mmCIF file of C-alpha atoms in Angstrom:
data_model
loop_
_atom_site.group_PDB
_atom_site.id
_atom_site.type_symbol
_atom_site.label_atom_id
_atom_site.label_comp_id
_atom_site.label_asym_id
_atom_site.label_seq_id
_atom_site.Cartn_x
_atom_site.Cartn_y
_atom_site.Cartn_z
ATOM 1 C CA MET A 651 0.290 0.147 -0.054
ATOM 2 C CA LYS A 652 1.083 3.460 -0.906
ATOM 3 C CA LYS A 653 1.957 5.931 2.043
ATOM 4 C CA LEU A 654 0.089 8.910 2.239
ATOM 5 C CA TYR A 655 3.720 10.649 3.207
ATOM 6 C CA ASP A 656 6.901 10.565 2.534
ATOM 7 C CA ASN A 657 7.844 11.169 6.053
ATOM 8 C CA GLU A 658 6.318 11.459 10.069
ATOM 9 C CA MET A 659 6.883 12.409 13.242
ATOM 10 C CA ASN A 660 5.159 12.677 16.581
ATOM 11 C CA LEU A 661 6.868 15.074 19.528
ATOM 12 C CA GLU A 662 4.555 14.991 23.223
ATOM 13 C CA PHE A 663 6.093 16.868 25.955
ATOM 14 C CA LEU A 664 5.071 18.975 28.979
ATOM 15 C CA SER A 665 3.661 22.625 28.574
ATOM 16 C CA LYS A 666 6.490 23.572 30.173
ATOM 17 C CA SER A 667 8.445 27.241 28.821
ATOM 18 C CA CYS A 668 11.752 25.359 28.649
ATOM 19 C CA ASN A 669 10.568 23.340 25.951
ATOM 20 C CA GLU A 670 9.651 25.284 23.793
ATOM 21 C CA SER A 671 13.232 25.494 22.558
ATOM 22 C CA PHE A 672 13.252 22.264 22.449
ATOM 23 C CA ALA A 673 9.971 21.688 20.418
ATOM 24 C CA ARG A 674 11.060 24.434 17.440
ATOM 25 C CA ILE A 675 14.772 22.355 17.823
ATOM 26 C CA ALA A 676 12.916 19.230 17.944
ATOM 27 C CA VAL A 677 10.654 20.499 14.224
ATOM 28 C CA ALA A 678 13.971 22.065 12.545
ATOM 29 C CA ALA A 679 15.900 18.695 12.813
ATOM 30 C CA PHE A 680 13.011 17.139 11.004
ATOM 31 C CA ALA A 681 12.928 19.423 8.428
ATOM 32 C CA SER A 682 16.500 19.957 7.596
ATOM 33 C CA GLN A 683 15.709 16.723 5.494
ATOM 34 C CA LEU A 684 14.393 18.694 2.843
ATOM 35 C CA ASP A 685 17.271 20.902 2.074
ATOM 36 C CA PRO A 686 15.881 23.616 3.386
ATOM 37 C CA THR A 687 17.460 27.418 3.136
ATOM 38 C CA ILE A 688 18.594 28.537 6.638
ATOM 39 C CA GLU A 689 16.123 31.567 5.855
ATOM 40 C CA GLU A 690 13.264 28.613 5.852
ATOM 41 C CA LEU A 691 14.526 27.425 8.429
ATOM 42 C CA SER A 692 15.066 30.551 10.854
ATOM 43 C CA ASP A 693 10.862 30.935 9.302
ATOM 44 C CA ILE A 694 10.094 27.216 10.605
ATOM 45 C CA LYS A 695 11.641 27.707 14.044
ATOM 46 C CA THR A 696 10.397 30.837 14.986
ATOM 47 C CA SER A 697 6.806 29.279 13.709
ATOM 48 C CA ILE A 698 6.811 26.396 15.572
ATOM 49 C CA SER A 699 8.106 28.631 18.780
ATOM 50 C CA GLU A 700 5.560 31.305 18.083
ATOM 51 C CA VAL A 701 2.197 28.435 18.400
ATOM 52 C CA VAL A 702 4.124 26.305 21.521
ATOM 53 C CA THR A 703 4.150 29.512 23.553
ATOM 54 C CA ASN A 704 0.507 29.885 22.186
ATOM 55 C CA SER A 705 -0.629 26.974 23.644
ATOM 56 C CA ILE A 706 1.655 27.126 27.280
ATOM 57 C CA ILE A 707 0.364 30.619 28.095
ATOM 58 C CA HIS A 708 -3.166 30.497 26.718
ATOM 59 C CA ALA A 709 -4.475 26.971 26.448
ATOM 60 C CA TYR A 710 -3.440 25.543 30.202
ATOM 61 C CA ASP A 711 -3.093 27.376 33.699
ATOM 62 C CA SER A 712 -0.337 24.574 34.578
ATOM 63 C CA ASP A 713 2.672 23.058 32.955
ATOM 64 C CA ASP A 714 2.165 19.723 32.603
ATOM 65 C CA GLU A 715 -0.157 19.264 30.867
ATOM 66 C CA ILE A 716 0.169 17.911 26.971
ATOM 67 C CA ILE A 717 0.911 19.528 23.860
ATOM 68 C CA LYS A 718 1.714 17.409 20.992
ATOM 69 C CA ILE A 719 3.696 18.096 17.838
ATOM 70 C CA HIS A 720 2.839 15.455 14.602
ATOM 71 C CA CYS A 721 4.802 16.396 11.518
ATOM 72 C CA LYS A 722 4.780 15.275 7.501
ATOM 73 C CA ILE A 723 6.809 15.203 4.655
ATOM 74 C CA LYS A 724 4.741 15.258 0.862
ATOM 75 C CA ASP A 725 7.111 15.948 -1.853
ATOM 76 C CA ASN A 726 8.886 19.270 -1.050
ATOM 77 C CA MET A 727 6.277 20.379 1.665
ATOM 78 C CA ILE A 728 6.406 20.053 5.604
ATOM 79 C CA ILE A 729 3.232 19.687 7.151
ATOM 80 C CA ILE A 730 3.317 20.757 11.100
ATOM 81 C CA GLU A 731 0.091 19.902 13.556
ATOM 82 C CA VAL A 732 0.358 20.968 16.886
ATOM 83 C CA SER A 733 -2.337 19.809 19.318
ATOM 84 C CA ASP A 734 -2.904 20.702 22.719
ATOM 85 C CA THR A 735 -6.615 19.964 25.033
ATOM 86 C CA GLY A 736 -6.539 23.345 26.743
ATOM 87 C CA LYS A 737 -9.062 26.327 26.877
ATOM 88 C CA GLY A 738 -9.962 26.679 23.585
ATOM 89 C CA ILE A 739 -9.497 29.512 22.036
ATOM 90 C CA GLU A 740 -13.773 31.477 21.548
ATOM 91 C CA ASP A 741 -13.194 34.259 18.385
ATOM 92 C CA ILE A 742 -10.424 32.725 15.312
ATOM 93 C CA GLU A 743 -10.287 35.483 13.789
ATOM 94 C CA GLN A 744 -9.713 38.509 16.963
ATOM 95 C CA ALA A 745 -6.450 35.714 17.814
ATOM 96 C CA ARG A 746 -5.295 37.127 14.846
ATOM 97 C CA LYS A 747 -5.457 39.862 14.635
ATOM 98 C CA PRO A 748 -1.494 41.539 14.888
ATOM 99 C CA LEU A 749 -1.353 43.213 18.087
ATOM 100 C CA TYR A 750 -4.112 40.942 20.170
ATOM 101 C CA THR A 751 -2.741 39.794 22.918
ATOM 102 C CA SER A 752 -5.425 38.753 25.718
ATOM 103 C CA LYS A 753 -1.790 38.704 27.806
ATOM 104 C CA ALA A 754 -0.736 42.063 27.552
ATOM 105 C CA GLU A 755 0.267 41.563 31.441
ATOM 106 C CA LEU A 756 2.774 39.596 30.501
ATOM 107 C CA GLU A 757 3.943 42.333 27.585
ATOM 108 C CA ARG A 758 2.553 40.023 25.000
ATOM 109 C CA SER A 759 3.154 41.764 21.440
ATOM 110 C CA GLY A 760 0.301 39.546 19.430
ATOM 111 C CA MET A 761 2.382 39.111 17.112
ATOM 112 C CA GLY A 762 2.520 35.380 16.962
ATOM 113 C CA PHE A 763 0.492 34.772 13.951
ATOM 114 C CA THR A 764 0.637 37.263 11.892
ATOM 115 C CA ILE A 765 4.448 36.299 12.116
ATOM 116 C CA MET A 766 3.284 32.529 11.576
ATOM 117 C CA GLU A 767 1.165 33.607 8.653
ATOM 118 C CA ASN A 768 4.269 36.002 6.896
ATOM 119 C CA PHE A 769 6.568 32.425 7.027
ATOM 120 C CA MET A 770 5.059 29.328 6.817
ATOM 121 C CA ASP A 771 2.545 29.544 3.210
ATOM 122 C CA GLU A 772 -0.062 28.129 5.366
ATOM 123 C CA VAL A 773 -1.530 28.737 8.618
ATOM 124 C CA LYS A 774 -4.786 26.754 9.391
ATOM 125 C CA ILE A 775 -6.746 27.451 13.225
ATOM 126 C CA GLU A 776 -9.425 24.572 14.720
ATOM 127 C CA SER A 777 -10.289 25.050 18.609
ATOM 128 C CA ILE A 778 -13.364 24.421 20.416
ATOM 129 C CA VAL A 779 -14.118 25.866 23.726
ATOM 130 C CA GLY A 780 -13.098 23.572 26.871
ATOM 131 C CA ILE A 781 -12.214 20.271 24.408
ATOM 132 C CA GLY A 782 -8.154 22.656 22.629
ATOM 133 C CA THR A 783 -7.210 23.854 19.739
ATOM 134 C CA LYS A 784 -5.004 22.504 16.522
ATOM 135 C CA VAL A 785 -3.208 24.401 14.610
ATOM 136 C CA THR A 786 -1.903 23.354 11.156
ATOM 137 C CA LEU A 787 1.419 25.116 9.148
ATOM 138 C CA LYS A 788 2.160 23.854 6.428
ATOM 139 C CA LYS A 789 5.869 25.088 3.990
ATOM 140 C CA VAL A 790 7.330 24.415 1.469
ATOM 141 C CA ILE A 791 10.376 24.066 0.711
ATOM 142 C CA LYS A 792 11.792 25.523 -2.288
ATOM 143 C CA GLU A 793 14.068 23.969 -4.862
ATOM 144 C CA GLU A 794 16.926 26.258 -5.189
ATOM 145 C CA CYS A 795 18.398 28.556 -2.674
ATOM 146 C CA GLU A 796 18.072 31.702 -4.372
ATOM 147 C CA ASP A 797 17.824 35.222 -3.179
ATOM 148 C CA ILE A 798 18.740 35.164 0.264
ATOM 149 C CA THR A 799 19.897 38.568 0.757
ATOM 150 C CA MET X 627 22.956 39.357 29.103
ATOM 151 C CA ASP X 628 25.983 41.610 29.996
ATOM 152 C CA ILE X 629 25.466 44.500 31.462
ATOM 153 C CA ASP X 630 27.426 47.306 30.505
ATOM 154 C CA PHE X 631 26.706 51.466 32.408
ATOM 155 C CA ILE X 632 29.468 54.093 30.530
ATOM 156 C CA GLU X 633 29.568 56.713 32.223
ATOM 157 C CA GLU X 634 30.668 60.303 30.608
ATOM 158 C CA ASP X 635 28.184 58.505 27.790
ATOM 159 C CA LYS X 636 24.914 57.675 30.520
ATOM 160 C CA LEU X 637 24.932 54.940 27.873
ATOM 161 C CA LEU X 638 23.657 51.026 29.519
ATOM 162 C CA VAL X 639 24.805 48.660 26.962
ATOM 163 C CA LEU X 640 22.158 45.718 27.148
ATOM 164 C CA LYS X 641 23.840 42.825 25.097
ATOM 165 C CA ILE X 642 21.546 39.183 24.572
ATOM 166 C CA THR X 643 22.981 36.634 25.229
ATOM 167 C CA GLU X 644 21.178 33.421 24.399
ATOM 168 C CA GLU X 645 18.103 32.766 21.679
ATOM 169 C CA ILE X 646 14.639 35.070 23.244
ATOM 170 C CA ASP X 647 11.291 33.226 23.765
ATOM 171 C CA HIS X 648 8.863 33.565 26.159
ATOM 172 C CA HIS X 649 10.823 30.948 28.868
ATOM 173 C CA THR X 650 13.460 33.751 28.268
ATOM 174 C CA THR X 651 12.518 36.661 28.628
ATOM 175 C CA ASP X 652 11.113 36.424 32.075
ATOM 176 C CA ARG X 653 14.625 36.867 33.199
ATOM 177 C CA MET X 654 16.024 39.501 31.037
ATOM 178 C CA ARG X 655 13.161 41.073 31.933
ATOM 179 C CA ARG X 656 13.525 41.539 34.900
ATOM 180 C CA LEU X 657 17.226 42.227 35.012
ATOM 181 C CA ALA X 658 16.862 44.993 32.424
ATOM 182 C CA ASP X 659 14.300 46.518 34.273
ATOM 183 C CA TYR X 660 16.520 46.728 38.150
ATOM 184 C CA GLU X 661 19.998 48.025 35.713
ATOM 185 C CA ILE X 662 17.532 50.565 34.353
ATOM 186 C CA GLN X 663 16.608 51.731 37.680
ATOM 187 C CA ARG X 664 20.347 51.219 38.754
ATOM 188 C CA TYR X 665 21.617 53.687 36.012
ATOM 189 C CA SER X 666 19.117 55.598 35.453
ATOM 190 C CA PRO X 667 20.169 56.080 32.066
ATOM 191 C CA ARG X 668 19.918 58.755 28.956
ATOM 192 C CA LYS X 669 19.821 55.658 26.417
ATOM 193 C CA VAL X 670 19.016 51.792 26.639
ATOM 194 C CA VAL X 671 20.932 49.809 24.267
ATOM 195 C CA PHE X 672 20.259 46.405 23.033
ATOM 196 C CA ASP X 673 22.754 45.137 21.522
ATOM 197 C CA PHE X 674 21.908 41.230 19.309
ATOM 198 C CA SER X 675 25.393 40.335 18.511
ATOM 199 C CA GLY X 676 24.623 37.018 21.373
ATOM 200 C CA THR X 677 22.264 35.992 19.798
ATOM 201 C CA SER X 678 20.883 33.911 16.324
ATOM 202 C CA PHE X 679 16.929 33.737 17.367
ATOM 203 C CA MET X 680 14.254 35.690 18.535
ATOM 204 C CA ASP X 681 10.492 34.799 18.538
ATOM 205 C CA SER X 682 7.635 37.482 18.994
ATOM 206 C CA ALA X 683 8.431 38.208 23.084
ATOM 207 C CA GLY X 684 11.527 39.873 22.283
ATOM 208 C CA ILE X 685 9.295 42.099 21.018
ATOM 209 C CA GLY X 686 7.401 42.562 24.059
ATOM 210 C CA LEU X 687 10.511 42.826 25.471
ATOM 211 C CA ILE X 688 11.730 45.416 23.830
ATOM 212 C CA ILE X 689 9.061 47.256 23.418
ATOM 213 C CA GLY X 690 8.609 47.151 27.327
ATOM 214 C CA ARG X 691 12.170 48.299 28.206
ATOM 215 C CA TYR X 692 11.294 51.358 26.245
ATOM 216 C CA LYS X 693 7.297 52.213 27.825
ATOM 217 C CA MET X 694 10.453 51.857 30.696
ATOM 218 C CA ALA X 695 12.685 53.867 29.727
ATOM 219 C CA SER X 696 10.901 57.058 28.241
ATOM 220 C CA MET X 697 9.349 57.052 31.624
ATOM 221 C CA ILE X 698 12.821 58.676 33.019
ATOM 222 C CA GLY X 699 13.793 60.589 29.765
ATOM 223 C CA ALA X 700 15.932 57.737 28.100
ATOM 224 C CA LYS X 701 15.646 56.682 24.225
ATOM 225 C CA VAL X 702 15.944 52.621 23.092
ATOM 226 C CA GLU X 703 18.149 52.159 20.311
ATOM 227 C CA ILE X 704 18.744 48.454 19.496
ATOM 228 C CA LYS X 705 22.191 47.009 17.580
ATOM 229 C CA ASN X 706 23.972 43.795 15.820
ATOM 230 C CA VAL X 707 20.615 42.435 14.745
ATOM 231 C CA LYS X 708 21.078 39.122 12.776
ATOM 232 C CA GLU X 709 18.623 38.986 8.860
ATOM 233 C CA ASN X 710 15.936 37.144 10.387
ATOM 234 C CA ILE X 711 15.530 38.912 13.790
ATOM 235 C CA ARG X 712 15.038 41.908 11.246
ATOM 236 C CA ARG X 713 12.643 40.759 9.670
ATOM 237 C CA ILE X 714 10.317 40.259 13.134
ATOM 238 C CA PHE X 715 10.770 43.595 13.627
ATOM 239 C CA GLU X 716 10.077 44.982 10.664
ATOM 240 C CA MET X 717 6.799 43.370 10.212
ATOM 241 C CA THR X 718 5.696 44.939 13.758
ATOM 242 C CA GLY X 719 6.169 48.641 13.128
ATOM 243 C CA ILE X 720 8.194 49.091 16.362
ATOM 244 C CA LEU X 721 11.845 50.475 14.264
ATOM 245 C CA LYS X 722 10.482 53.156 13.614
ATOM 246 C CA ILE X 723 10.105 54.607 16.958
ATOM 247 C CA ILE X 724 13.454 52.205 18.226
ATOM 248 C CA PRO X 725 15.583 52.253 15.637
ATOM 249 C CA ILE X 726 18.815 50.049 14.825
ATOM 250 C CA ILE X 727 21.481 51.435 15.205
ATOM 251 C CA GLY X 728 25.244 51.386 13.216
ATOM 252 C CA GLU X 729 25.089 48.133 10.909
ATOM 253 C CA GLU X 730 27.383 45.961 10.479
ATOM 254 C CA ASP X 731 27.343 42.957 7.373
ATOM 255 C CA SER X 732 24.658 40.437 9.369
ATOM 256 C CA CYS X 733 24.087 39.554 4.773
ATOM 257 C CA GLU X 734 27.507 36.894 5.544
ATOM 258 C CA GLU X 735 26.825 35.697 8.269
ATOM 259 C CA VAL X 736 23.301 34.204 7.371
ATOM 260 C CA ILE X 737 24.283 32.470 4.172
#
């Protein structure tokens, strides 16, 4: 039977803030098999950092909950699904807006989703209040490395 | 974070020496606030030469310190920003109030 994806990887870790760097580095290491440019790799790392931080800060009140990342590769595209079983997002449109934050007291800039949308090719947010949130990020890694400058 | 205060210019240089995310900004924020209050500088410069990663937590960190510095009449500038970090600053528009100064060419490093 033909597999749907060329490669897959699962990560599961606790909602501790020290895992933000672990998550972005692990996903970047998995993505590196597509031979991305340093810029593309940096885009992925930053986006993962944003989405994992969202789960840690917004979805959960404690640091012993589970965050899951499922990465898939199909041709030259990487698909990254980050899910939590936390509070969920009431108003997704509002959450996507630049500079909107519900945690101004934590000096959050409200730029998380804006950064993801700029750095990834597709950002899909699915959320049910009281059940959890899944964010799907897609990025096509270009064949040739051109105009890095 | 490395701290350097130049007395004659009342210049406080805060050199960031680790990756900037939600986890690391907490400590940096407390340290920067403490140093700003201690020295009452005329200018605060964040030197990014010791870091190669920043997510949106860094924006909050810099804007927060800008607000604090403004209260005591100090300016805030940033320098030695690598290309990936510069793109995040540009996206947010904060470079209009907090300029990047004294560009050292960081493009070659990235390639």
